[in-house]
Short mmCIF file of C-alpha atoms and ligand atoms in Angstrom, two decimals:
data_model
loop_
_atom_site.label_atom_id
_atom_site.label_comp_id
_atom_site.label_asym_id
_atom_site.label_seq_id
_atom_site.Cartn_x
_atom_site.Cartn_y
_atom_site.Cartn_z
CA UNK Z 1 -5.97 37.96 -1.43
CA UNK Z 2 -8.31 35.45 0.23
CA UNK Z 3 -6.04 32.17 0.77
CA UNK Z 4 -8.94 29.20 1.44
CA UNK Z 5 -7.86 26.65 4.11
CA UNK Z 6 -8.04 23.01 4.13
CA UNK Z 7 -10.12 21.66 6.50
CA UNK Z 8 -8.29 18.23 6.77
CA UNK Z 9 -9.88 17.06 9.58
CA UNK Z 10 -13.21 17.05 7.52
CA UNK Z 11 -12.06 15.39 4.34
CA UNK Z 12 -9.90 12.62 6.62
CA UNK Z 13 -13.80 12.38 8.64
CA UNK Z 14 -15.44 11.66 5.14
CA UNK Z 15 -12.67 9.28 3.98
CA UNK Z 16 -12.83 7.42 7.49
CA UNK Z 17 -16.90 7.67 7.55
CA UNK Z 18 -16.12 6.30 3.94
CA UNK Z 19 -13.87 2.91 4.92
CA UNK Z 20 -16.63 2.47 7.81
CA UNK Z 21 -19.75 2.12 6.18
CA UNK Z 22 -18.19 0.43 2.82
CA UNK Z 23 -19.75 3.39 0.96
CA UNK Z 24 -17.58 5.67 -1.94
CA UNK Z 25 -17.46 9.39 -2.32
CA UNK Z 26 -16.84 11.61 -5.07
CA UNK Z 27 -12.80 12.07 -5.80
CA UNK Z 28 -12.63 15.49 -3.34
CA UNK Z 29 -9.90 17.18 -6.06
CA UNK Z 30 -13.70 16.69 -7.98
CA UNK Z 31 -15.63 18.18 -5.76
CA UNK Z 32 -14.13 21.41 -4.89
CA UNK Z 33 -11.58 21.35 -2.78
CA UNK Z 34 -7.70 21.90 -3.95
CA UNK Z 35 -4.74 21.03 -1.67
CA UNK Z 36 -1.15 19.90 -1.78
CA UNK Z 37 0.24 16.93 -2.11
CA UNK Z 38 1.47 17.65 1.51
CA UNK Z 39 -2.25 18.34 2.54
CA UNK Z 40 -2.30 15.19 1.01
CA UNK Z 41 -0.31 13.33 3.52
CA UNK Z 42 -1.99 15.74 6.30
CA UNK Z 43 -5.40 14.53 5.43
CA UNK Z 44 -3.83 10.73 5.15
CA UNK Z 45 -2.22 11.12 8.41
CA UNK Z 46 -5.46 12.21 10.49
CA UNK Z 47 -7.30 9.79 8.89
CA UNK Z 48 -4.89 7.23 10.56
CA UNK Z 49 -5.20 9.29 13.86
CA UNK Z 50 -8.95 8.73 14.00
CA UNK Z 51 -7.85 4.46 13.29
CA UNK Z 52 -5.69 4.93 16.36
CA UNK Z 53 -7.63 6.92 18.12
CA UNK Z 54 -10.37 3.37 18.10
CA UNK Z 55 -7.55 1.40 19.15
CA UNK Z 56 -5.61 0.90 15.95
CA UNK Z 57 -1.71 0.40 15.67
CA UNK Z 58 0.56 1.24 13.44
CA UNK Z 59 2.16 -1.82 12.08
CA UNK Z 60 4.09 -0.63 8.84
CA UNK Z 61 4.20 1.19 5.40
CA UNK Z 62 3.70 0.89 2.15
CA UNK Z 63 4.86 2.16 -1.53
CA UNK Z 64 2.49 2.63 -4.24
CA UNK Z 65 3.05 3.43 -7.72
CA UNK Z 66 5.91 1.99 -8.69
CA UNK Z 67 6.02 0.37 -11.13
CA UNK Z 68 5.37 0.94 -14.89
CA UNK Z 69 2.12 -1.73 -15.10
CA UNK Z 70 0.65 0.41 -12.07
CA UNK Z 71 1.19 3.56 -13.42
CA UNK Z 72 0.11 3.16 -16.52
CA UNK Z 73 -3.28 1.20 -14.92
CA UNK Z 74 -4.24 3.89 -12.36
CA UNK Z 75 -3.07 6.99 -14.39
CA UNK Z 76 -0.66 8.21 -12.20
CA UNK Z 77 2.54 8.47 -12.06
CA UNK Z 78 4.33 9.28 -9.02
CA UNK Z 79 5.03 7.52 -6.12
CA UNK Z 80 3.04 7.77 -2.64
CA UNK Z 81 3.10 6.09 0.19
CA UNK Z 82 0.50 4.74 2.94
CA UNK Z 83 0.18 3.32 6.49
CA UNK Z 84 -0.78 0.03 7.26
CA UNK Z 85 -2.39 -0.17 11.01
CA UNK Z 86 -2.39 -4.12 12.94
CA UNK Z 87 -6.71 -3.67 11.65
CA UNK Z 88 -5.55 -4.17 8.00
CA UNK Z 89 -4.08 -7.85 8.57
CA UNK Z 90 -4.88 -10.54 7.06
CA UNK Z 91 -2.91 -13.91 8.48
CA UNK Z 92 -1.16 -15.87 5.96
CA UNK Z 93 -3.48 -18.60 4.68
CA UNK Z 94 -5.92 -17.03 6.64
CA UNK Z 95 -9.13 -15.58 5.20
CA UNK Z 96 -11.00 -11.97 4.31
CA UNK Z 97 -14.32 -10.81 4.44
CA UNK Z 98 -14.99 -8.60 1.65
CA UNK Z 99 -18.99 -7.58 2.68
CA UNK Z 100 -17.47 -4.34 4.55
CA UNK Z 101 -15.22 -3.44 1.18
CA UNK Z 102 -16.43 -1.57 -1.99
CA UNK Z 103 -14.08 -2.66 -5.18
CA UNK Z 104 -11.58 -4.81 -3.76
CA UNK Z 105 -8.61 -5.54 -5.82
CA UNK Z 106 -5.57 -7.80 -5.25
CA UNK Z 107 -1.90 -6.84 -6.20
CA UNK Z 108 1.36 -9.42 -5.77
CA UNK Z 109 4.22 -7.62 -3.82
CA UNK Z 110 7.52 -7.49 -2.50
CA UNK Z 111 7.87 -6.81 1.83
CA UNK Z 112 10.46 -6.18 3.66
CA UNK Z 113 10.52 -6.78 7.66
CA UNK Z 114 12.82 -4.33 9.01
CA UNK Z 115 15.53 -5.37 11.86
CA UNK Z 116 16.65 -1.47 12.37
CA UNK Z 117 15.24 2.46 11.78
CA UNK Z 118 15.78 4.00 8.89
CA UNK Z 119 15.03 8.20 8.16
CA UNK Z 120 15.94 10.10 5.55
CA UNK Z 121 18.04 9.90 2.59
CA UNK Z 122 20.58 6.36 2.91
CA UNK Z 123 22.24 4.14 0.05
CA UNK Z 124 20.88 1.24 -1.35
CA UNK Z 125 23.26 -0.87 1.12
CA UNK Z 126 22.29 1.24 3.99
CA UNK Z 127 18.48 0.49 3.25
CA UNK Z 128 19.51 -3.01 2.42
CA UNK Z 129 21.50 -3.67 5.74
CA UNK Z 130 17.79 -2.14 7.60
CA UNK Z 131 15.70 -5.67 6.34
CA UNK Z 132 15.40 -8.25 8.16
CA UNK Z 133 12.98 -10.47 6.32
CA UNK Z 134 12.42 -9.91 2.71
CA UNK Z 135 8.58 -11.60 2.18
CA UNK Z 136 6.34 -12.26 -0.62
CA UNK Z 137 3.12 -10.23 0.12
CA UNK Z 138 0.05 -10.17 -1.37
CA UNK Z 139 -2.12 -6.20 -1.12
CA UNK Z 140 -6.00 -6.22 -1.18
CA UNK Z 141 -6.50 -2.52 -2.41
CA UNK Z 142 -10.24 -0.68 -2.23
CA UNK Z 143 -10.43 3.18 -3.11
CA UNK Z 144 -12.76 4.80 -0.93
CA UNK Z 145 -13.31 6.52 -4.51
CA UNK Z 146 -16.06 5.95 -6.80
CA UNK Z 147 -15.28 4.36 -10.29
CA UNK Z 148 -11.63 3.66 -8.46
CA UNK Z 149 -10.50 6.60 -9.96
CA UNK Z 150 -8.49 9.90 -8.64
CA UNK Z 151 -5.93 11.73 -8.84
CA UNK Z 152 -2.17 12.46 -7.11
CA UNK Z 153 -3.79 14.61 -4.13
CA UNK Z 154 -7.02 11.74 -3.66
CA UNK Z 155 -5.18 8.83 -3.70
CA UNK Z 156 -2.77 10.51 -0.92
CA UNK Z 157 -5.28 11.74 1.02
CA UNK Z 158 -6.63 8.02 0.72
CA UNK Z 159 -4.06 6.34 2.42
CA UNK Z 160 -3.17 5.23 -0.90
CA UNK Z 161 -5.75 2.87 -1.44
CA UNK Z 162 -4.83 0.73 1.46
CA UNK Z 163 -7.80 -1.84 2.92
CA UNK Z 164 -5.51 -5.06 3.97
CA UNK Z 165 -2.39 -7.11 3.03
CA UNK Z 166 -0.96 -10.62 3.60
CA UNK Z 167 2.71 -11.24 4.31
CA UNK Z 168 3.80 -14.52 3.98
CA UNK Z 169 7.44 -16.26 5.83
CA UNK Z 170 9.89 -15.29 3.63
CA UNK Z 171 13.61 -15.27 4.11
CA UNK Z 172 15.59 -13.73 6.03
CA UNK Z 173 17.98 -11.11 3.93
CA UNK Z 174 20.91 -12.26 5.46
CA UNK Z 175 20.69 -15.33 3.02
CA UNK Z 176 21.37 -13.16 -0.15
CA UNK Z 177 17.65 -12.57 -1.90
CA UNK Z 178 18.67 -12.07 -5.49
CA UNK Z 179 15.60 -9.11 -5.74
CA UNK Z 180 17.09 -7.94 -9.50
CA UNK Z 181 14.87 -10.60 -11.33
CA UNK Z 182 12.60 -12.85 -9.12
CA UNK Z 183 9.71 -14.18 -11.29
CA UNK Z 184 6.77 -13.81 -9.70
CA UNK Z 185 3.06 -15.11 -10.10
CA UNK Z 186 -0.29 -14.37 -9.07
CA UNK Z 187 -3.02 -17.09 -8.80
CA UNK Z 188 -6.70 -16.81 -8.14
CA UNK Z 189 -8.45 -20.13 -7.93
CA UNK Z 190 -5.18 -21.94 -9.06
CA UNK Z 191 -5.22 -20.09 -12.56
CA UNK Z 192 -2.52 -17.19 -12.97
CA UNK Z 193 -3.62 -13.53 -13.43
CA UNK Z 194 -0.65 -12.02 -12.87
CA UNK Z 195 2.93 -12.92 -13.99
CA UNK Z 196 5.62 -10.06 -13.61
CA UNK Z 197 9.82 -9.30 -11.90
CA UNK Z 198 10.99 -8.01 -8.57
CA UNK Z 199 12.69 -6.10 -11.10
CA UNK Z 200 9.46 -4.02 -12.17
CA UNK Z 201 9.95 -2.21 -8.96
CA UNK Z 202 12.46 0.53 -9.81
CA UNK Z 203 14.74 -2.41 -10.79
CA UNK Z 204 15.14 -3.77 -7.40
CA UNK Z 205 12.53 -3.44 -4.58
CA UNK Z 206 15.18 -1.97 -2.05
CA UNK Z 207 14.39 1.38 -3.85
CA UNK Z 208 11.28 1.50 -3.45
CA UNK Z 209 12.03 0.70 0.53
CA UNK Z 210 14.81 3.89 0.09
CA UNK Z 211 12.45 6.78 -1.41
CA UNK Z 212 9.86 5.25 1.47
CA UNK Z 213 12.34 6.26 4.03
CA UNK Z 214 13.03 9.33 2.63
CA UNK Z 215 9.57 10.63 1.55
CA UNK Z 216 8.33 9.89 5.32
CA UNK Z 217 11.34 12.08 6.45
CA UNK Z 218 10.30 14.83 4.14
CA UNK Z 219 7.06 14.89 6.89
CA UNK Z 220 9.18 13.89 9.74
CA UNK Z 221 8.40 10.62 10.20
CA UNK Z 222 11.11 7.67 10.17
CA UNK Z 223 10.76 3.73 9.57
CA UNK Z 224 11.25 1.41 12.59
CA UNK Z 225 12.52 -1.83 13.50
CA UNK Z 226 9.69 -4.14 12.95
CA UNK Z 227 7.87 -2.58 10.90
CA UNK Z 228 6.63 -4.01 7.72
CA UNK Z 229 7.18 -2.24 4.16
CA UNK Z 230 5.25 -2.92 1.02
CA UNK Z 231 6.95 -1.75 -2.01
CA UNK Z 232 4.17 -2.22 -4.31
CA UNK Z 233 1.90 -3.81 -6.81
CA UNK Z 234 5.05 -5.32 -9.58
CA UNK Z 235 2.06 -5.81 -11.77
CA UNK Z 236 -1.17 -4.30 -12.26
CA UNK Z 237 -3.96 -4.87 -9.87
CA UNK Z 238 -7.05 -7.66 -10.25
CA UNK Z 239 -10.50 -7.33 -9.07
CA UNK Z 240 -11.56 -9.65 -6.32
CA UNK Z 241 -15.25 -11.13 -5.66
CA UNK Z 242 -16.13 -13.76 -2.53
CA UNK Z 243 -15.44 -17.13 -3.05
CA UNK Z 244 -12.32 -16.94 -4.40
CA UNK Z 245 -8.57 -18.58 -3.41
CA UNK Z 246 -5.55 -16.01 -4.02
CA UNK Z 247 -1.67 -17.20 -3.71
CA UNK Z 248 1.38 -15.13 -4.66
CA UNK Z 249 4.76 -16.77 -5.80
CA UNK Z 250 7.66 -15.58 -5.78
CA UNK Z 251 11.19 -17.17 -7.04
CA UNK Z 252 13.45 -17.38 -4.38
CA UNK Z 253 10.61 -15.95 -0.94
CA UNK Z 254 8.07 -18.63 -1.21
CA UNK Z 255 4.44 -17.89 -1.44
CA UNK Z 256 1.50 -16.21 0.82
CA UNK Z 257 -2.17 -16.80 -0.09
CA UNK Z 258 -5.38 -16.24 1.20
CA UNK Z 259 -9.00 -16.68 0.69
CA UNK Z 260 -12.00 -14.27 0.41
CA UNK Z 261 -15.45 -15.07 1.87
CA UNK Z 262 -18.67 -12.88 1.83
C1 OOG J 1 -3.16 3.33 -5.40
C2 OOG J 1 -1.87 2.38 -4.66
C3 OOG J 1 -1.00 1.97 -5.40
C4 OOG J 1 0.86 0.08 -5.34
O1 OOG J 1 1.33 -0.88 -4.65
O2 OOG J 1 1.24 0.65 -6.66
C5 OOG J 1 -0.41 0.61 -4.63
C6 OOG J 1 -3.72 2.39 -6.15
O3 OOG J 1 -3.47 1.45 -7.17
O4 OOG J 1 -5.29 2.32 -6.22
O5 OOG J 1 -0.66 0.07 -3.80
MG1 MG J 2 0.17 -1.73 -3.36
#
């Protein structure tokens, strides 16, 4: 029996080059590549290592496909995670040039900033106790795949479509934040484009954090104090174009915003 060996590094390089050159590539799974979910995470980590070798620093993690709206929009019904680096940060109130992006989209999220490390199977209580700040956030996605279409393993290998993210000031977790059902609104140029609730993410986004800790542990990783964790889009993502102003407002948490330029 011959077993095909997955060339993790060359697949990571293919996606990394697509990111750097802002071009789109066919889905890996549709171009004759077969690999497992665990292998897809190895490709993802190899891509992150390439970023780190260019001087980027890991600042957090993201969960994806954690709400029905996102699952329905993307047609992939399994939660995934990705890595966030300092180069992906857009300052709250800052601007993002879309020149190097292929087909950007934006989605509203709740972000946690951790005050403690978190690893493996934890209770909701333990996960919540690791949170220092609860923040409104916007994630800018930019799949490296043609037509923003992918299967589960493709999107995992592609670092969960991550491109950039904005985290608002938020509030200290110790102040008690009712995330069971906080209303959430995303606007573009002052017009409401999505409305939702923090309940859309597993009835409470802390469950996304628990899942992140557990999934990461399966691959030998852990969340660290100081890191940010994006818990996943609470609504569908919306296409982004240059010259826009985007804002998310989350009840009890405040807002986060940024502008897009050419
Ligand atoms: C995959 C990334 C999903 C989320 O918040 O659900 C994600 C995609 O939609 O391209 O970031
Ligand atoms: Mg997201």
